[in-house]
Tab-separated table of C-alpha atoms in Angstrom:
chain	number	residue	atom	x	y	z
A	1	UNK	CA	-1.250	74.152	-97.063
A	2	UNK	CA	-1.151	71.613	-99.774
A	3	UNK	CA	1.005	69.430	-99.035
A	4	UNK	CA	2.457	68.791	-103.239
A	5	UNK	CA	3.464	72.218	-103.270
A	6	UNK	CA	5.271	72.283	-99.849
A	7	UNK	CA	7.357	69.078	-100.818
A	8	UNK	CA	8.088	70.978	-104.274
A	9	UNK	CA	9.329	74.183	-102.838
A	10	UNK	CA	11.113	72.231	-100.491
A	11	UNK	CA	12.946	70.581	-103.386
A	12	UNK	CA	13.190	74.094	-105.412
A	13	UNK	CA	15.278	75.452	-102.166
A	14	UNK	CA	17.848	72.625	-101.886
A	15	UNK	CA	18.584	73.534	-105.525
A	16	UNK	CA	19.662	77.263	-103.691
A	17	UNK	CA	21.802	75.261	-101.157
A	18	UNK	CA	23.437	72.216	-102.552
A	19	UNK	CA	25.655	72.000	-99.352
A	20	UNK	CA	22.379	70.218	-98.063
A	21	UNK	CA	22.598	67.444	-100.268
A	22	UNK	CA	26.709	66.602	-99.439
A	23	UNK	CA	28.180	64.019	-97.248
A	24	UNK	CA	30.595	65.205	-94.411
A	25	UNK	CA	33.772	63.951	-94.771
A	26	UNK	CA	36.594	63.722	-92.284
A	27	UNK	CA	40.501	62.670	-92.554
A	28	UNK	CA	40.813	61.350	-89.363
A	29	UNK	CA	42.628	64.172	-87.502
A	30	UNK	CA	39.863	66.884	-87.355
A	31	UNK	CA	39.391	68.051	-90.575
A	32	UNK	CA	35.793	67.786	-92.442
A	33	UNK	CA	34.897	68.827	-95.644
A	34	UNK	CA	31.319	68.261	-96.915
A	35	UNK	CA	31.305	67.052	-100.400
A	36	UNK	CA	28.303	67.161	-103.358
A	37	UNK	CA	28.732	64.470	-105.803
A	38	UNK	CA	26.392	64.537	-108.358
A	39	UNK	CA	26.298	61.072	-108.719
A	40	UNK	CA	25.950	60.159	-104.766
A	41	UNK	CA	23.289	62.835	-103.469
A	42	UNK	CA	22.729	62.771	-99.752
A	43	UNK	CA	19.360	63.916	-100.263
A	44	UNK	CA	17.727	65.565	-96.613
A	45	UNK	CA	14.609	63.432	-95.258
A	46	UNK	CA	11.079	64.735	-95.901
A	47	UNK	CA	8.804	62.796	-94.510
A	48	UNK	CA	5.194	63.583	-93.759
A	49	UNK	CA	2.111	61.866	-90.922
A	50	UNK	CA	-0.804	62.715	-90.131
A	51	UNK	CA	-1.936	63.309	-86.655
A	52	UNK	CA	-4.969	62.901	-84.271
A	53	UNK	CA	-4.198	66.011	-82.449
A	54	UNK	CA	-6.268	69.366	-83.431
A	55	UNK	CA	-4.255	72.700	-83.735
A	56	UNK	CA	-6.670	74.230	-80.841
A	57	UNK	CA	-5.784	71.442	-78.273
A	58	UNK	CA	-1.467	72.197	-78.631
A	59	UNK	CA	-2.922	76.659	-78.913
A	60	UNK	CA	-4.869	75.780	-75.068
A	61	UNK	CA	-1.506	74.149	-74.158
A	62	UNK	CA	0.645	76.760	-75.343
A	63	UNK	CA	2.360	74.466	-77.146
A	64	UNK	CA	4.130	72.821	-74.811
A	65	UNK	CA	6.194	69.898	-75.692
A	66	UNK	CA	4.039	67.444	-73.603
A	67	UNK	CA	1.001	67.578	-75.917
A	68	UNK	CA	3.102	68.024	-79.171
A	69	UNK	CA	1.935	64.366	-81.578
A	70	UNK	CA	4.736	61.762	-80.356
A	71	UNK	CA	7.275	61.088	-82.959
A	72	UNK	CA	7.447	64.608	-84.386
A	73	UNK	CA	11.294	64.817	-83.621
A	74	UNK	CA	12.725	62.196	-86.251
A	75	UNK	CA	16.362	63.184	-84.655
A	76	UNK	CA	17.665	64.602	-81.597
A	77	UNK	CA	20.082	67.325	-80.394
A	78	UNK	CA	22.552	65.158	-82.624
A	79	UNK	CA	21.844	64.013	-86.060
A	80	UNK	CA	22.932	60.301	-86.015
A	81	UNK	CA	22.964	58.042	-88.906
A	82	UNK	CA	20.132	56.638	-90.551
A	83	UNK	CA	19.069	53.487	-91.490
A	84	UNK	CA	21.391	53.308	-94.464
A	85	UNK	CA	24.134	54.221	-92.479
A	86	UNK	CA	24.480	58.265	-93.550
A	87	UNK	CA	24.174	61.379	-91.782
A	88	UNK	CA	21.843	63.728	-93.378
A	89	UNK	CA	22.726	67.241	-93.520
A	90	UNK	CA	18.686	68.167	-92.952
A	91	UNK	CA	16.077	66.261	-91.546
A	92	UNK	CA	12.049	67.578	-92.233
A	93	UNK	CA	8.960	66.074	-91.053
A	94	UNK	CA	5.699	67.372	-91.956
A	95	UNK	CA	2.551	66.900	-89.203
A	96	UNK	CA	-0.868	67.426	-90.241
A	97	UNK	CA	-3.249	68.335	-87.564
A	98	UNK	CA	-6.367	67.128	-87.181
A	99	UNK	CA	-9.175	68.133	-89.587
A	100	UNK	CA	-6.635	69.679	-90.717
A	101	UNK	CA	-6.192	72.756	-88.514
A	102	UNK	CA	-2.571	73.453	-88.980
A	103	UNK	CA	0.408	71.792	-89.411
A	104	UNK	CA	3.775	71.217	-87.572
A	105	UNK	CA	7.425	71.268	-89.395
A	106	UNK	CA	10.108	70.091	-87.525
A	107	UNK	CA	13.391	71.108	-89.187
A	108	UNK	CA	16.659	70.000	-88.243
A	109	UNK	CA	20.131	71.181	-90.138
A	110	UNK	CA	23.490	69.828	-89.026
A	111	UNK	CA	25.641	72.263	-87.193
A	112	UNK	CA	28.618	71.408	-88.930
A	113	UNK	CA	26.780	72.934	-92.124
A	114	UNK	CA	25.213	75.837	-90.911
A	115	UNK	CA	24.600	78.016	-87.982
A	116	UNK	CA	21.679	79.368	-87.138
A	117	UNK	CA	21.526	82.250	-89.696
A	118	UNK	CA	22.041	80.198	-91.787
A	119	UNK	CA	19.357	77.746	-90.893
A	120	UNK	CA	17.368	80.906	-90.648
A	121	UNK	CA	18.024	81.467	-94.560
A	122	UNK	CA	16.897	78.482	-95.681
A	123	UNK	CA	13.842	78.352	-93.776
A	124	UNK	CA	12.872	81.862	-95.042
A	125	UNK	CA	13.891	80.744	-98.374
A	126	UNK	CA	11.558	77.792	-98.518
A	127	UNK	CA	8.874	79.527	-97.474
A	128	UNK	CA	9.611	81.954	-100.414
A	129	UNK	CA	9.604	79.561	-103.122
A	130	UNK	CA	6.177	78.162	-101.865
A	131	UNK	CA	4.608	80.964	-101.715
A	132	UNK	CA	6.017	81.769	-105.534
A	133	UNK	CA	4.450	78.496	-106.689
A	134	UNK	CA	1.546	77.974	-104.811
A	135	UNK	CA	0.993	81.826	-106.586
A	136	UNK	CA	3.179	81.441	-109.776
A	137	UNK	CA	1.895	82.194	-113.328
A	138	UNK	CA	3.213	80.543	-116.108
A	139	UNK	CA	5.278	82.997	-117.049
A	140	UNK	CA	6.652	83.765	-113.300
A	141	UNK	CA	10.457	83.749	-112.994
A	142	UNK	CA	12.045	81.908	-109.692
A	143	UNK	CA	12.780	84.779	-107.016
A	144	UNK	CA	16.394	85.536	-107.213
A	145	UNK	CA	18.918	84.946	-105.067
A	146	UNK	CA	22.850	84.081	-104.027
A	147	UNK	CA	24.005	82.386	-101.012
A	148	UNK	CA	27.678	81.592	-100.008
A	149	UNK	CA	29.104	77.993	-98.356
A	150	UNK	CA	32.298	78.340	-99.133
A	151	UNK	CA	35.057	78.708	-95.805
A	152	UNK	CA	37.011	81.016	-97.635
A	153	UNK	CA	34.583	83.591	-97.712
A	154	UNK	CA	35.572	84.304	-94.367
A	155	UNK	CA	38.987	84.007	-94.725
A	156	UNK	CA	38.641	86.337	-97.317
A	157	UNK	CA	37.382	89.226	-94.876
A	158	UNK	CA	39.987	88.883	-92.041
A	159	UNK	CA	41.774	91.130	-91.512
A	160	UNK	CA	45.796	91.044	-91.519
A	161	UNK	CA	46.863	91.741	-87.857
A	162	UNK	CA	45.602	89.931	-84.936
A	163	UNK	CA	44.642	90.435	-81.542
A	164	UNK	CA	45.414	87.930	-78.526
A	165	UNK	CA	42.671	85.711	-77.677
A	166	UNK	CA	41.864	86.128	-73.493
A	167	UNK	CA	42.853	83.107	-71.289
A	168	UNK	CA	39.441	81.294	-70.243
A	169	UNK	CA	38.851	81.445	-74.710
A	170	UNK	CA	42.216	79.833	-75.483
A	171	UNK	CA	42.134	77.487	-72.752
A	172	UNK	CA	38.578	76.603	-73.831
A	173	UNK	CA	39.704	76.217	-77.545
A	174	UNK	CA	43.278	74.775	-76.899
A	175	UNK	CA	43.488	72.348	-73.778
A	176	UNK	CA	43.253	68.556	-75.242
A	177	UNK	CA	43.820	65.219	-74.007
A	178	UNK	CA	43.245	61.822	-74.545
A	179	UNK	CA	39.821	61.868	-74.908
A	180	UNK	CA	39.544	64.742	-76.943
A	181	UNK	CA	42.090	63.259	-79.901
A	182	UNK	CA	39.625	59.982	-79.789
A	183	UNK	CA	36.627	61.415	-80.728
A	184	UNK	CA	38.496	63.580	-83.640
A	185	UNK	CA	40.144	60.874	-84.773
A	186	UNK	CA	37.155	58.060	-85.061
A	187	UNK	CA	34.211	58.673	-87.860
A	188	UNK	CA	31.469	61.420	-87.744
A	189	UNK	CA	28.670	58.631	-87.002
A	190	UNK	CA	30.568	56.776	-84.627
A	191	UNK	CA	31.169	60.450	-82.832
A	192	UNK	CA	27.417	61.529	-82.956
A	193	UNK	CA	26.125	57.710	-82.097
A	194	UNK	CA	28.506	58.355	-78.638
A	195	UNK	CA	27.949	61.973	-77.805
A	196	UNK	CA	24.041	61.224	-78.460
A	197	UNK	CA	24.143	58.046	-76.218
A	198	UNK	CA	25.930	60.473	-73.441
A	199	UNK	CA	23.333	62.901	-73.796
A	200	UNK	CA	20.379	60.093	-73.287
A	201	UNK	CA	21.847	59.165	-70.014
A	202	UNK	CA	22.009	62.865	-68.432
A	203	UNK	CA	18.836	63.085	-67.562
A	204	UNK	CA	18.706	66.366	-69.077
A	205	UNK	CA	15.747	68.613	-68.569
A	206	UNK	CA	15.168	71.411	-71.194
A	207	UNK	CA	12.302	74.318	-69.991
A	208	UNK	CA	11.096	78.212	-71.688
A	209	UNK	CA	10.811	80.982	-70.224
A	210	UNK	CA	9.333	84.534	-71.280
A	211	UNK	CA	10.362	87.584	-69.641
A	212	UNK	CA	7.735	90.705	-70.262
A	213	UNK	CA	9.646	93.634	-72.041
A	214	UNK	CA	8.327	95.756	-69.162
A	215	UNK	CA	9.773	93.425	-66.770
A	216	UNK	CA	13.270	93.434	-68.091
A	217	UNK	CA	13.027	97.583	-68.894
A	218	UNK	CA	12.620	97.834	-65.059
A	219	UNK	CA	15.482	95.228	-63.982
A	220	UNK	CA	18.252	97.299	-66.596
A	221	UNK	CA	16.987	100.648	-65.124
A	222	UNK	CA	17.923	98.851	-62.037
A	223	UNK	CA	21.261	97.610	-62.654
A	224	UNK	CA	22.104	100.920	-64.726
A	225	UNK	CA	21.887	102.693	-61.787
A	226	UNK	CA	25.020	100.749	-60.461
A	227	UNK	CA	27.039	101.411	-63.443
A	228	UNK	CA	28.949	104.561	-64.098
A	229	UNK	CA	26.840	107.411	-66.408
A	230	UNK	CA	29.559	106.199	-69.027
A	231	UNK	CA	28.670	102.235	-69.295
A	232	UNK	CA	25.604	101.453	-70.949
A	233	UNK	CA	24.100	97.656	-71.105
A	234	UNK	CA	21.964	96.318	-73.481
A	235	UNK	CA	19.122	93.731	-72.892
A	236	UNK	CA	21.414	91.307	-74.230
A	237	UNK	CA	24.160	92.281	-71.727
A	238	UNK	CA	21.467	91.937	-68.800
A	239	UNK	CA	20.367	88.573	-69.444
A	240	UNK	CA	23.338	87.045	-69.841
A	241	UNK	CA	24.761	88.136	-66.179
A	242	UNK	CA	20.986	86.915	-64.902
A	243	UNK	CA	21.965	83.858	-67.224
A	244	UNK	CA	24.720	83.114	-65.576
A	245	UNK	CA	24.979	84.135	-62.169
A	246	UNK	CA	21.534	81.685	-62.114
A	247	UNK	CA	22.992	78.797	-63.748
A	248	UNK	CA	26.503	78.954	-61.104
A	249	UNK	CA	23.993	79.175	-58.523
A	250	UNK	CA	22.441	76.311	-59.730
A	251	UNK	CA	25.652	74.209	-60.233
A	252	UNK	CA	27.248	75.234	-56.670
A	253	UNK	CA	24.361	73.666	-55.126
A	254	UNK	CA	24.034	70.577	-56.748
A	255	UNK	CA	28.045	70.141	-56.058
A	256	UNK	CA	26.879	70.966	-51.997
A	257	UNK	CA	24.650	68.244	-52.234
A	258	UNK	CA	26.787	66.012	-53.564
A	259	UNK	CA	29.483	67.310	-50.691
A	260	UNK	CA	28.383	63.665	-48.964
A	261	UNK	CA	29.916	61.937	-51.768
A	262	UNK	CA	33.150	63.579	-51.403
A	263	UNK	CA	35.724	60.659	-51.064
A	264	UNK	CA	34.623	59.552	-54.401
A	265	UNK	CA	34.850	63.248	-55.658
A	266	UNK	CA	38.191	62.976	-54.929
A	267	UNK	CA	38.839	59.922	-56.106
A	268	UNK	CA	37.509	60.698	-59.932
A	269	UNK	CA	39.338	64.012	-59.630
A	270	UNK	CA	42.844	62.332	-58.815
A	271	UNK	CA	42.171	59.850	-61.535
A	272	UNK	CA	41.069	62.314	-64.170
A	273	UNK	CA	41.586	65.897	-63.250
A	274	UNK	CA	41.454	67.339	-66.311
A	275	UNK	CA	37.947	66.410	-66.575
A	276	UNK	CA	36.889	66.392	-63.090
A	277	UNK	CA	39.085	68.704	-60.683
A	278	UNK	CA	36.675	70.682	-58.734
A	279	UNK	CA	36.094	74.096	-59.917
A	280	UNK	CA	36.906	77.446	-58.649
A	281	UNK	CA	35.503	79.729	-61.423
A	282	UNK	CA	32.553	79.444	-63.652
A	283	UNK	CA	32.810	80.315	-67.145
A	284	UNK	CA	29.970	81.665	-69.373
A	285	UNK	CA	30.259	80.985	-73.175
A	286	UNK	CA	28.906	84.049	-74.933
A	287	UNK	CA	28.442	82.433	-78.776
A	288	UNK	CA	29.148	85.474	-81.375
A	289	UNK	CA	28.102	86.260	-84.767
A	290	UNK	CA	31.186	86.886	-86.980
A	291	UNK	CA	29.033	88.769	-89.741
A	292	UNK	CA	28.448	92.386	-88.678
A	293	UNK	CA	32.094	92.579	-87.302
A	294	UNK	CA	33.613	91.321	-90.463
A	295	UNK	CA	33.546	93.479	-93.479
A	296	UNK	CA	31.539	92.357	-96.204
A	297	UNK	CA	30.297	88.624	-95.230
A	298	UNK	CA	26.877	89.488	-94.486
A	299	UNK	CA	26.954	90.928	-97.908
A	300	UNK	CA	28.189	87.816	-99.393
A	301	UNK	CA	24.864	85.331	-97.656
A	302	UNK	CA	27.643	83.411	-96.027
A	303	UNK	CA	25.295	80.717	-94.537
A	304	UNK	CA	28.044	78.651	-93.007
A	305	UNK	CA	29.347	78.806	-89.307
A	306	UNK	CA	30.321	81.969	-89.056
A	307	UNK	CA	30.062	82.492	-84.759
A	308	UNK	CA	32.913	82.005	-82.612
A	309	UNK	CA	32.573	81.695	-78.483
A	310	UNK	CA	34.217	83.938	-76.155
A	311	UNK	CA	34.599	83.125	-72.700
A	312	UNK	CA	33.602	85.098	-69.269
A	313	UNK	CA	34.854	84.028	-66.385
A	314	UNK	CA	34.547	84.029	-62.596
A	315	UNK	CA	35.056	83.149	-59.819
A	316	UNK	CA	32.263	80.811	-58.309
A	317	UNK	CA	32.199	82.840	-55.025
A	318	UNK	CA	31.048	85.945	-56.741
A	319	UNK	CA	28.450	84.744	-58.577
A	320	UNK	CA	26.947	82.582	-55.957
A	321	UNK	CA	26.787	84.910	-53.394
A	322	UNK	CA	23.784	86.038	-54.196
A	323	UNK	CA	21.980	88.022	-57.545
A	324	UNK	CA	20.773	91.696	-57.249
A	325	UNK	CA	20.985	94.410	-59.309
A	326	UNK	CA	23.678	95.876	-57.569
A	327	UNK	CA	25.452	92.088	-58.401
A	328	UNK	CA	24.115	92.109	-61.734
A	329	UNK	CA	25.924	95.198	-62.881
A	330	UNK	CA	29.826	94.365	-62.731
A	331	UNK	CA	28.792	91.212	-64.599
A	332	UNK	CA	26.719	93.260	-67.369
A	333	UNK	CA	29.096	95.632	-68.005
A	334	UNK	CA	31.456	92.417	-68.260
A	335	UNK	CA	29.841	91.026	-70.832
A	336	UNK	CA	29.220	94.316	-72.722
A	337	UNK	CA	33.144	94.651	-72.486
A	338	UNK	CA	33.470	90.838	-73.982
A	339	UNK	CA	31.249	91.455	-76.898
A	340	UNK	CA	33.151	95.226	-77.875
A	341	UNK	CA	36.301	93.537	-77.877
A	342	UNK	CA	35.348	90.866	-80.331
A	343	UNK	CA	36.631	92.919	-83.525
A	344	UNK	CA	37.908	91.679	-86.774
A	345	UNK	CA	41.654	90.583	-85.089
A	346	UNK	CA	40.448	89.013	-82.377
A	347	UNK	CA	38.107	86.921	-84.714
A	348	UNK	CA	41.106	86.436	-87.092
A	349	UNK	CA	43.695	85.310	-84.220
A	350	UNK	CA	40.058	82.836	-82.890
A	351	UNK	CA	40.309	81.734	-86.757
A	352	UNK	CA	43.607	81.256	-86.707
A	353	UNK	CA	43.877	79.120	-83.721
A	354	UNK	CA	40.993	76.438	-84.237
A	355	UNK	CA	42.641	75.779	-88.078
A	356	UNK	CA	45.840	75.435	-86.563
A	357	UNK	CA	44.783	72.306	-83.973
A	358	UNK	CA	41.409	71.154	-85.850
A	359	UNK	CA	41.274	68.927	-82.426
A	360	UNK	CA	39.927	72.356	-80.808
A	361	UNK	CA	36.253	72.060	-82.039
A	362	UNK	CA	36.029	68.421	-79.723
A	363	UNK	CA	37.163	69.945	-76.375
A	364	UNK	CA	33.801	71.369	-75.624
A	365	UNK	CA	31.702	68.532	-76.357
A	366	UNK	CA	34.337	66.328	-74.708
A	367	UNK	CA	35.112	68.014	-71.657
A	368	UNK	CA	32.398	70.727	-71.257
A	369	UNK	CA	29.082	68.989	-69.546
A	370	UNK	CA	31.761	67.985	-66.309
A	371	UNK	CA	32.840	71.678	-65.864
A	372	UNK	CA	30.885	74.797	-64.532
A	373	UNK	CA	29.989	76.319	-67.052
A	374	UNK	CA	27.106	77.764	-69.570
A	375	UNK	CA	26.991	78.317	-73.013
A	376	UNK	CA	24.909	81.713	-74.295
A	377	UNK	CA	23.088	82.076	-77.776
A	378	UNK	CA	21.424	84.912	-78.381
A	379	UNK	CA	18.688	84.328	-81.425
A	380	UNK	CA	16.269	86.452	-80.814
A	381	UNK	CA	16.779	87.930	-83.866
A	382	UNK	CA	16.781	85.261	-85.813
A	383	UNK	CA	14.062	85.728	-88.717
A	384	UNK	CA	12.426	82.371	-87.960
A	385	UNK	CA	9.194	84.374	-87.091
A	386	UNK	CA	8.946	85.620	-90.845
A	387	UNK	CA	8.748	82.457	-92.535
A	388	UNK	CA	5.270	82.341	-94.638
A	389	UNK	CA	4.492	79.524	-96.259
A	390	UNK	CA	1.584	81.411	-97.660
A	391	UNK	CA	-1.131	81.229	-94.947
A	392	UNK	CA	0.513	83.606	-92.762
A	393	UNK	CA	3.505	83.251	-90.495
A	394	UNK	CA	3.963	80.741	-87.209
A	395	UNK	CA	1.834	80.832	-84.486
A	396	UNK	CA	5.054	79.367	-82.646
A	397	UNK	CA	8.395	78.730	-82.780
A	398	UNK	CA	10.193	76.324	-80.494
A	399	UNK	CA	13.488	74.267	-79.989
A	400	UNK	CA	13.160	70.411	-78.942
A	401	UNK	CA	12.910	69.772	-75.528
A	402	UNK	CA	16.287	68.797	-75.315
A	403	UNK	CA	19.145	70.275	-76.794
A	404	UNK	CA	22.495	70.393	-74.728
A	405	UNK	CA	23.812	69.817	-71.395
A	406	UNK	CA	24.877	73.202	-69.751
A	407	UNK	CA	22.995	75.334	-72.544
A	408	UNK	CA	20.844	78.490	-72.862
A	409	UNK	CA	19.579	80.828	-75.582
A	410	UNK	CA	17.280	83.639	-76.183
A	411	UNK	CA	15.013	82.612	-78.998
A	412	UNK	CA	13.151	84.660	-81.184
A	413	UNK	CA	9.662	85.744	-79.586
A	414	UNK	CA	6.362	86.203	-81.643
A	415	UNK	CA	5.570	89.600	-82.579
A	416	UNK	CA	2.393	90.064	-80.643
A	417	UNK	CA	4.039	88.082	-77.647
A	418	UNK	CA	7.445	90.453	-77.362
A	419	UNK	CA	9.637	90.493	-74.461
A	420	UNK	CA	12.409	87.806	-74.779
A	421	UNK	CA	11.948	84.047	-74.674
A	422	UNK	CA	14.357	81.979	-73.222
A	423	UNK	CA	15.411	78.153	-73.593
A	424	UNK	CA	17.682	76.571	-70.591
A	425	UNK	CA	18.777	73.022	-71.031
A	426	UNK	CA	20.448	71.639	-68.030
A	427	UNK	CA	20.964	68.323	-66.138
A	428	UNK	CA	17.902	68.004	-63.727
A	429	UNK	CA	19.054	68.285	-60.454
A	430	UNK	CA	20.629	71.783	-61.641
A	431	UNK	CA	16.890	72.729	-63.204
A	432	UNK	CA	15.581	71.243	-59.837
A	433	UNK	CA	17.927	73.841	-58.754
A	434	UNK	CA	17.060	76.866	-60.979
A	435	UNK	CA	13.410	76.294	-60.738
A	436	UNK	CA	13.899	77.019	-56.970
A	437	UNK	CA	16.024	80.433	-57.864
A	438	UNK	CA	13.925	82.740	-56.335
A	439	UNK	CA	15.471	85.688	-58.137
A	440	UNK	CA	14.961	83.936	-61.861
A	441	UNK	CA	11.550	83.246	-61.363
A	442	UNK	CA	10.625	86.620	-60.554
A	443	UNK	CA	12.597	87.781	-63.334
A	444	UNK	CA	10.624	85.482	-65.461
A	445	UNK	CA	7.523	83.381	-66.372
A	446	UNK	CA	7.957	79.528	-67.118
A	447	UNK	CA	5.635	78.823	-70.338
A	448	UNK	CA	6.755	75.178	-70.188
């Protein structure tokens, strides 16, 4: 792939989404903006090396992390400033493989910019506009095409009555403290410097799975057969009650263990029990796409954050007593429940709520990694797998090795792999934990 035309189409695409080349602005309470001033660019970073290892070493691997080139991930789970003191919106960095076999591209958006459709389109879009030039004739016109950044688009498409948010969402969302006003109210790189020096010192421990279509097929036949001839479950709805009746597992017995400890337990919890009372309930974050349940937006290429989380909860007890299919099925048919009830009110009234308190989006990040909980992406359908560059699409697709304390998602599989792929991030006691799930790794096969 030469590497000239890769940089130029990569150049062409930011031209399609000039949000990339703002600068995220804050007022000190919560509120960002990003802002593109033409005479400031925060242009992304491109920057290209040229490695030792040979595409066929990483393919006997199966790509696993360990015998990626070292350095390949120029930022982590949270983009921090650079050397010039700015946060970049995108980061890319372009490995060539030995004898020049393949390459790798690492590419990192900001969150806060888009989610991952979004990050989705531009990827696809890149690889559109280098395949136009590396083919183009002279006389070739630019492949069309309209995206949408602004917020409004969604406010646009809500509708006018609302629907009460569930408790476990709106205490998620709503419940603040001192902490949580802190880190809205300092800078956006003194916020990602802390939260990415937290992370560092986790000792998290990020690992993929792949479950065989045939293997999953069998489980939901399974659990269906515990469910009324009224309730159906999805695939979706199956692996997030494996999901998380594996990760509460996982987390009530690393808090057994610790049981020895308890004076100081107690101790933290009096001190600080908003962040440390002991928990009776776990609570699953199912993240949810906003565009097919709002008229019109995926019309409109909104490429902005347009997912909200909804929150499944319960109590500790059931989920650790054991999974089954005949366990598994009150929890599916949960979460099918959870995702039929996120219409167009209940998004507008989840809308509604985070713009009036913009201190909401911190209570996660601030509070979440002490609590029992999990938070649940599903992107397998993400169209990351599509992306041709002009030699034919990836081979693989992969997060980093470390995203998020307490996170999972399903990412997209390759087409001759199928089945689902899964990505759990956890602190490593808890994967020591999981790992040892009996149930899970029957369920599934660890790639790396």
């Amino acid at each position: 792939m030469p590497a000239e035309q890769l940089r130029e189409s990569f150049y062409t695409a930011l031209l399609d989404f000039p949000i990339l080349v703002g600068h995220l602005e804050t007022d000190g309470s919560g509120h960002a903006k990003v802002v593109v001033d033409k005479d400031n660019l925060n242009v992304p970073e491109f920057l290209e090396s040229q490695s030792s290892v040979h595409f066929h070493d990483l393919q006997a691997a199966k790509f696993s992390w360990d015998a990626l080139p070292s350095g390949v991930n120029i930022v982590g789970a949270v983009t921090t400033a650079d050397s010039s003191g700015v946060i970049k919106a995108a980061n890319v960095h372009v490995v060539r493989l030995q004898d020049n076999s393949g390459i790798i591209l690492f590419i990192s958006m900001a969150h806060y910019i888009a989610d991952g459709v979004g990050y989705s389109t531009f990827v696809n879009r890149w690889a559109e506009l280098c395949r136009w030039i590396r083919s183009a004739s002279a006389t070739s016109e630019k492949p069309a095409c309209h995206y949408s950044f602004e917020r409004s688009t969604i406010f646009d498409k809500l509708p006018e009555d609302r629907k009460a948010l569930d408790g476990p969402t709106l205490e998620l969302i709503t419940t603040t403290g001192p902490l949580v006003r802190w880190l809205a109210w300092i800078s956006p790189k003194s916020r990602a410097t802390l939260i990415s020096k937290h992370f560092s010192i986790m000792s998290l421990k990020g690992h993929v799975f792949h479950i065989p279509a045939s293997r999953l097929a069998s489980l939901r036949a399974s659990v269906q057969g515990h469910l009324s001839s009224d309730t159906r479950i999805s695939d979706n709805d199956i692996l997030t009650a494996l999901l998380a009746m594996t990760a509460a597992q996982s987390e009530a017995e690393c808090r057994r263990d610790s049981a020895s400890a308890s004076y100081i337990s107690s101790l933290v919890s009096y001190l600080f029990p908003s962040m440390y009372a002991p928990d009776t309930r776990f609570v699953t974050q199912v993240v949810v796409d906003m565009r097919p349940r709002l008229k019109g937006l995926s019309a409109a290429n909104y490429t902005g954050n347009s997912v909200i989380t909804r929150c499944l909860a319960y109590s500790m007890e059931s989920l650790t007593s054991g999974i089954n299919e005949q366990s598994l099925a009150p929890i599916a048919k949960s979460v099918r429940q959870l995702v039929n009830g996120v219409d167009p009110q209940y998004i507008g009234q989840f809308v509604d709520t985070l713009h009036k308190d913009p201190l909401c989006f911190m209570y996660p990040a601030a509070y979440g990694p002490s609590k029992a909980t999990m938070m649940l992406s599903n992107q397998s359908r993400f169209p990351l797998y599509s992306a041709d560059f002009g030699n034919g699409i990836p081979t693989w697709v992969s997060p980093i090795q470390t995203l998020f304390p307490k996170f999972s998602s399903i990412i997209p599989a390759h087409p001759l792999t199928g089945g689902h792929v899964v990505y759990i991030c956890m602190a490593e006691q808890a994967m020591t934990k999981l790992l040892q799930n009996k149930f899970w790794m029957s369920a599934s096969d660890m790639l790396y």
